[in-house]
PDB file of C-alpha atoms in Angstrom:
ATOM      1  CA  UNK A   1       0.000   0.000   0.000  1.00  0.00           C
ATOM      2  CA  UNK A   2       1.289   3.421  -0.926  1.00  0.00           C
ATOM      3  CA  UNK A   3       0.120   6.903   0.015  1.00  0.00           C
ATOM      4  CA  UNK A   4      -1.298   8.828  -2.909  1.00  0.00           C
ATOM      5  CA  UNK A   5       0.754  11.983  -2.355  1.00  0.00           C
ATOM      6  CA  UNK A   6       3.676  10.293  -4.124  1.00  0.00           C
ATOM      7  CA  UNK A   7       1.813  10.053  -7.448  1.00  0.00           C
ATOM      8  CA  UNK A   8       1.522  12.764 -10.081  1.00  0.00           C
ATOM      9  CA  UNK A   9      -2.079  11.888 -10.919  1.00  0.00           C
ATOM     10  CA  UNK A  10      -3.182  12.701  -7.368  1.00  0.00           C
ATOM     11  CA  UNK A  11      -1.925  16.274  -7.223  1.00  0.00           C
ATOM     12  CA  UNK A  12      -5.369  17.892  -7.253  1.00  0.00           C
ATOM     13  CA  UNK A  13      -6.317  15.984  -4.076  1.00  0.00           C
ATOM     14  CA  UNK A  14      -3.830  18.197  -2.241  1.00  0.00           C
ATOM     15  CA  UNK A  15      -4.947  21.606  -3.550  1.00  0.00           C
ATOM     16  CA  UNK A  16      -6.347  22.949  -0.286  1.00  0.00           C
ATOM     17  CA  UNK A  17      -3.613  21.466   1.876  1.00  0.00           C
ATOM     18  CA  UNK A  18      -0.774  22.716  -0.293  1.00  0.00           C
ATOM     19  CA  UNK A  19      -1.797  26.377   0.043  1.00  0.00           C
ATOM     20  CA  UNK A  20      -2.897  26.371   3.683  1.00  0.00           C
ATOM     21  CA  UNK A  21       0.388  27.783   5.016  1.00  0.00           C
ATOM     22  CA  UNK A  22       4.078  28.062   4.136  1.00  0.00           C
ATOM     23  CA  UNK A  23       5.101  24.830   5.879  1.00  0.00           C
ATOM     24  CA  UNK A  24       2.512  22.773   4.007  1.00  0.00           C
ATOM     25  CA  UNK A  25       3.287  24.491   0.727  1.00  0.00           C
ATOM     26  CA  UNK A  26       6.976  23.594   1.081  1.00  0.00           C
ATOM     27  CA  UNK A  27       6.220  20.059   2.268  1.00  0.00           C
ATOM     28  CA  UNK A  28       3.983  19.330  -0.682  1.00  0.00           C
ATOM     29  CA  UNK A  29       6.279  21.038  -3.189  1.00  0.00           C
ATOM     30  CA  UNK A  30       9.062  18.648  -2.175  1.00  0.00           C
ATOM     31  CA  UNK A  31       6.717  15.674  -2.577  1.00  0.00           C
ATOM     32  CA  UNK A  32       5.541  16.939  -5.955  1.00  0.00           C
ATOM     33  CA  UNK A  33       9.128  17.278  -7.191  1.00  0.00           C
ATOM     34  CA  UNK A  34       9.676  13.599  -6.354  1.00  0.00           C
ATOM     35  CA  UNK A  35       6.257  12.394  -7.539  1.00  0.00           C
ATOM     36  CA  UNK A  36       6.133   9.611 -10.036  1.00  0.00           C
ATOM     37  CA  UNK A  37       3.436   8.291 -12.368  1.00  0.00           C
ATOM     38  CA  UNK A  38       0.888   5.937 -10.856  1.00  0.00           C
ATOM     39  CA  UNK A  39       1.621   3.637 -13.796  1.00  0.00           C
ATOM     40  CA  UNK A  40       5.049   2.923 -12.263  1.00  0.00           C
ATOM     41  CA  UNK A  41       3.355   1.522  -9.158  1.00  0.00           C
ATOM     42  CA  UNK A  42       0.875  -0.477 -11.239  1.00  0.00           C
ATOM     43  CA  UNK A  43       3.722  -1.926 -13.325  1.00  0.00           C
ATOM     44  CA  UNK A  44       5.539  -2.851 -10.094  1.00  0.00           C
ATOM     45  CA  UNK A  45       2.398  -4.582  -8.811  1.00  0.00           C
ATOM     46  CA  UNK A  46       2.094  -6.569 -12.026  1.00  0.00           C
ATOM     47  CA  UNK A  47       5.712  -7.750 -11.671  1.00  0.00           C
ATOM     48  CA  UNK A  48       5.125  -8.794  -8.066  1.00  0.00           C
ATOM     49  CA  UNK A  49       2.006 -10.731  -9.039  1.00  0.00           C
ATOM     50  CA  UNK A  50       4.194 -12.940 -11.227  1.00  0.00           C
ATOM     51  CA  UNK A  51       6.172 -14.117  -8.182  1.00  0.00           C
ATOM     52  CA  UNK A  52       4.929 -17.062  -6.150  1.00  0.00           C
ATOM     53  CA  UNK A  53       5.004 -15.789  -2.565  1.00  0.00           C
ATOM     54  CA  UNK A  54       4.119 -18.029   0.383  1.00  0.00           C
ATOM     55  CA  UNK A  55       1.365 -15.558   1.288  1.00  0.00           C
ATOM     56  CA  UNK A  56      -1.303 -13.815  -0.786  1.00  0.00           C
ATOM     57  CA  UNK A  57      -0.431 -10.179  -1.449  1.00  0.00           C
ATOM     58  CA  UNK A  58      -3.044  -7.496  -2.003  1.00  0.00           C
ATOM     59  CA  UNK A  59      -2.263  -4.116  -3.482  1.00  0.00           C
ATOM     60  CA  UNK A  60      -3.933  -0.808  -2.889  1.00  0.00           C
ATOM     61  CA  UNK A  61      -3.591   2.800  -1.863  1.00  0.00           C
ATOM     62  CA  UNK A  62      -4.046   4.932   1.210  1.00  0.00           C
ATOM     63  CA  UNK A  63      -6.071   7.921   0.064  1.00  0.00           C
ATOM     64  CA  UNK A  64      -6.142  11.217   1.937  1.00  0.00           C
ATOM     65  CA  UNK A  65      -9.859  11.916   1.972  1.00  0.00           C
ATOM     66  CA  UNK A  66     -11.551  15.281   1.614  1.00  0.00           C
ATOM     67  CA  UNK A  67     -15.253  15.480   0.753  1.00  0.00           C
ATOM     68  CA  UNK A  68     -14.438  18.043  -1.946  1.00  0.00           C
ATOM     69  CA  UNK A  69     -12.576  15.352  -3.879  1.00  0.00           C
ATOM     70  CA  UNK A  70     -15.034  12.450  -3.838  1.00  0.00           C
ATOM     71  CA  UNK A  71     -15.553  12.645  -7.608  1.00  0.00           C
ATOM     72  CA  UNK A  72     -11.792  12.564  -8.220  1.00  0.00           C
ATOM     73  CA  UNK A  73     -11.384   9.591  -5.881  1.00  0.00           C
ATOM     74  CA  UNK A  74     -14.311   7.761  -7.521  1.00  0.00           C
ATOM     75  CA  UNK A  75     -12.762   8.309 -10.958  1.00  0.00           C
ATOM     76  CA  UNK A  76      -9.408   7.009  -9.739  1.00  0.00           C
ATOM     77  CA  UNK A  77     -11.128   3.971  -8.241  1.00  0.00           C
ATOM     78  CA  UNK A  78     -12.846   3.226 -11.567  1.00  0.00           C
ATOM     79  CA  UNK A  79      -9.731   3.852 -13.626  1.00  0.00           C
ATOM     80  CA  UNK A  80      -7.428   1.501 -11.699  1.00  0.00           C
ATOM     81  CA  UNK A  81      -8.095  -1.982 -10.380  1.00  0.00           C
ATOM     82  CA  UNK A  82      -6.647  -1.838  -6.898  1.00  0.00           C
ATOM     83  CA  UNK A  83      -7.699  -4.591  -4.520  1.00  0.00           C
ATOM     84  CA  UNK A  84      -8.417  -2.016  -1.840  1.00  0.00           C
ATOM     85  CA  UNK A  85      -8.459   1.684  -1.070  1.00  0.00           C
ATOM     86  CA  UNK A  86      -7.993   2.758   2.523  1.00  0.00           C
ATOM     87  CA  UNK A  87      -9.295   6.197   3.389  1.00  0.00           C
ATOM     88  CA  UNK A  88      -7.591   8.435   5.923  1.00  0.00           C
ATOM     89  CA  UNK A  89      -8.109  11.863   7.421  1.00  0.00           C
ATOM     90  CA  UNK A  90      -4.861  13.839   7.438  1.00  0.00           C
ATOM     91  CA  UNK A  91      -6.364  17.295   6.902  1.00  0.00           C
ATOM     92  CA  UNK A  92      -9.110  19.305   8.517  1.00  0.00           C
ATOM     93  CA  UNK A  93     -10.225  22.123   6.238  1.00  0.00           C
ATOM     94  CA  UNK A  94      -6.802  22.164   4.584  1.00  0.00           C
ATOM     95  CA  UNK A  95      -4.806  22.059   7.818  1.00  0.00           C
ATOM     96  CA  UNK A  96      -2.424  19.091   7.966  1.00  0.00           C
ATOM     97  CA  UNK A  97      -2.629  18.361  11.682  1.00  0.00           C
ATOM     98  CA  UNK A  98      -0.741  15.094  11.257  1.00  0.00           C
ATOM     99  CA  UNK A  99       2.634  16.598  10.391  1.00  0.00           C
ATOM    100  CA  UNK A 100       4.949  16.266  13.360  1.00  0.00           C
ATOM    101  CA  UNK A 101       7.270  19.010  12.097  1.00  0.00           C
ATOM    102  CA  UNK A 102       4.361  21.426  11.916  1.00  0.00           C
ATOM    103  CA  UNK A 103       4.044  22.041  15.594  1.00  0.00           C
ATOM    104  CA  UNK A 104       0.723  23.129  16.945  1.00  0.00           C
ATOM    105  CA  UNK A 105      -0.435  23.856  20.421  1.00  0.00           C
ATOM    106  CA  UNK A 106      -3.582  22.032  21.456  1.00  0.00           C
ATOM    107  CA  UNK A 107      -4.420  24.946  23.749  1.00  0.00           C
ATOM    108  CA  UNK A 108      -4.897  27.124  20.651  1.00  0.00           C
ATOM    109  CA  UNK A 109      -7.845  24.993  19.539  1.00  0.00           C
ATOM    110  CA  UNK A 110     -11.236  24.089  20.868  1.00  0.00           C
ATOM    111  CA  UNK A 111     -10.686  20.329  21.022  1.00  0.00           C
ATOM    112  CA  UNK A 112     -14.367  19.473  20.920  1.00  0.00           C
ATOM    113  CA  UNK A 113     -14.839  21.569  17.796  1.00  0.00           C
ATOM    114  CA  UNK A 114     -11.728  20.032  16.234  1.00  0.00           C
ATOM    115  CA  UNK A 115     -13.040  16.536  16.933  1.00  0.00           C
ATOM    116  CA  UNK A 116     -16.460  17.457  15.553  1.00  0.00           C
ATOM    117  CA  UNK A 117     -14.816  18.486  12.245  1.00  0.00           C
ATOM    118  CA  UNK A 118     -12.591  15.392  12.291  1.00  0.00           C
ATOM    119  CA  UNK A 119     -15.458  12.985  12.889  1.00  0.00           C
ATOM    120  CA  UNK A 120     -17.690  14.770  10.375  1.00  0.00           C
ATOM    121  CA  UNK A 121     -15.021  14.113   7.765  1.00  0.00           C
ATOM    122  CA  UNK A 122     -14.633  10.543   8.912  1.00  0.00           C
ATOM    123  CA  UNK A 123     -18.383   9.932   8.626  1.00  0.00           C
ATOM    124  CA  UNK A 124     -18.333  11.487   5.141  1.00  0.00           C
ATOM    125  CA  UNK A 125     -15.490   9.145   4.233  1.00  0.00           C
ATOM    126  CA  UNK A 126     -17.485   6.138   5.446  1.00  0.00           C
ATOM    127  CA  UNK A 127     -20.725   7.257   3.795  1.00  0.00           C
ATOM    128  CA  UNK A 128     -18.956   7.861   0.477  1.00  0.00           C
ATOM    129  CA  UNK A 129     -18.556   4.075   0.097  1.00  0.00           C
ATOM    130  CA  UNK A 130     -15.345   4.704  -1.853  1.00  0.00           C
ATOM    131  CA  UNK A 131     -13.083   2.786   0.512  1.00  0.00           C
ATOM    132  CA  UNK A 132     -12.460  -0.745   1.703  1.00  0.00           C
ATOM    133  CA  UNK A 133     -11.343   0.464   5.108  1.00  0.00           C
ATOM    134  CA  UNK A 134     -10.423   3.375   7.332  1.00  0.00           C
ATOM    135  CA  UNK A 135      -6.853   4.112   8.402  1.00  0.00           C
ATOM    136  CA  UNK A 136      -5.953   5.337  11.909  1.00  0.00           C
ATOM    137  CA  UNK A 137      -9.333   6.644  13.146  1.00  0.00           C
ATOM    138  CA  UNK A 138      -7.850   8.177  16.286  1.00  0.00           C
ATOM    139  CA  UNK A 139      -4.874   9.999  14.782  1.00  0.00           C
ATOM    140  CA  UNK A 140      -5.626  13.289  16.549  1.00  0.00           C
ATOM    141  CA  UNK A 141      -4.719  11.577  19.806  1.00  0.00           C
ATOM    142  CA  UNK A 142      -1.232  10.861  18.460  1.00  0.00           C
ATOM    143  CA  UNK A 143      -0.609  14.596  18.843  1.00  0.00           C
ATOM    144  CA  UNK A 144      -1.880  14.867  22.408  1.00  0.00           C
ATOM    145  CA  UNK A 145      -5.258  16.186  21.280  1.00  0.00           C
ATOM    146  CA  UNK A 146      -8.093  14.839  23.402  1.00  0.00           C
ATOM    147  CA  UNK A 147     -11.629  16.199  23.515  1.00  0.00           C
ATOM    148  CA  UNK A 148     -13.502  17.098  26.660  1.00  0.00           C
ATOM    149  CA  UNK A 149     -16.706  15.741  25.194  1.00  0.00           C
ATOM    150  CA  UNK A 150     -17.398  12.005  24.866  1.00  0.00           C
ATOM    151  CA  UNK A 151     -17.441  11.058  21.168  1.00  0.00           C
ATOM    152  CA  UNK A 152     -17.660   7.298  21.614  1.00  0.00           C
ATOM    153  CA  UNK A 153     -21.246   7.284  20.329  1.00  0.00           C
ATOM    154  CA  UNK A 154     -19.866   8.119  16.877  1.00  0.00           C
ATOM    155  CA  UNK A 155     -17.575   5.160  16.512  1.00  0.00           C
ATOM    156  CA  UNK A 156     -19.034   2.475  18.775  1.00  0.00           C
TER     157      UNK A 156
END
């Protein structure tokens, strides 16, 4: 499984994130300079499928989900025959909260509001039916961000 930010064809899925602030602009510019065609990955998959491994391999992508890009993701899903697409939330309204080098202070945010936006996106991801699974549903907590409110009703 690869993340889509490394492929040229996925550039438009990062439009909002790549202009959010200077850090994100620079981060994505570096990724874009190293981006390669998705066909390279597909060709690699085809080569690996010719090898007899002792386990069954499945090939797919981790897709950074934003509701604004559902049509683009659906087109990509139709165009390529991946065995799975895993959706993930790395951005909230363009802000890449999951970048460790982009320090942010949890005290500068209303955690309950942040979680409401995060879970709203996650529910949109699920309801889109574009994905086989959901990656790291509690990633905000990796950055010390915990809500005051109980959100368990959303994911239990």
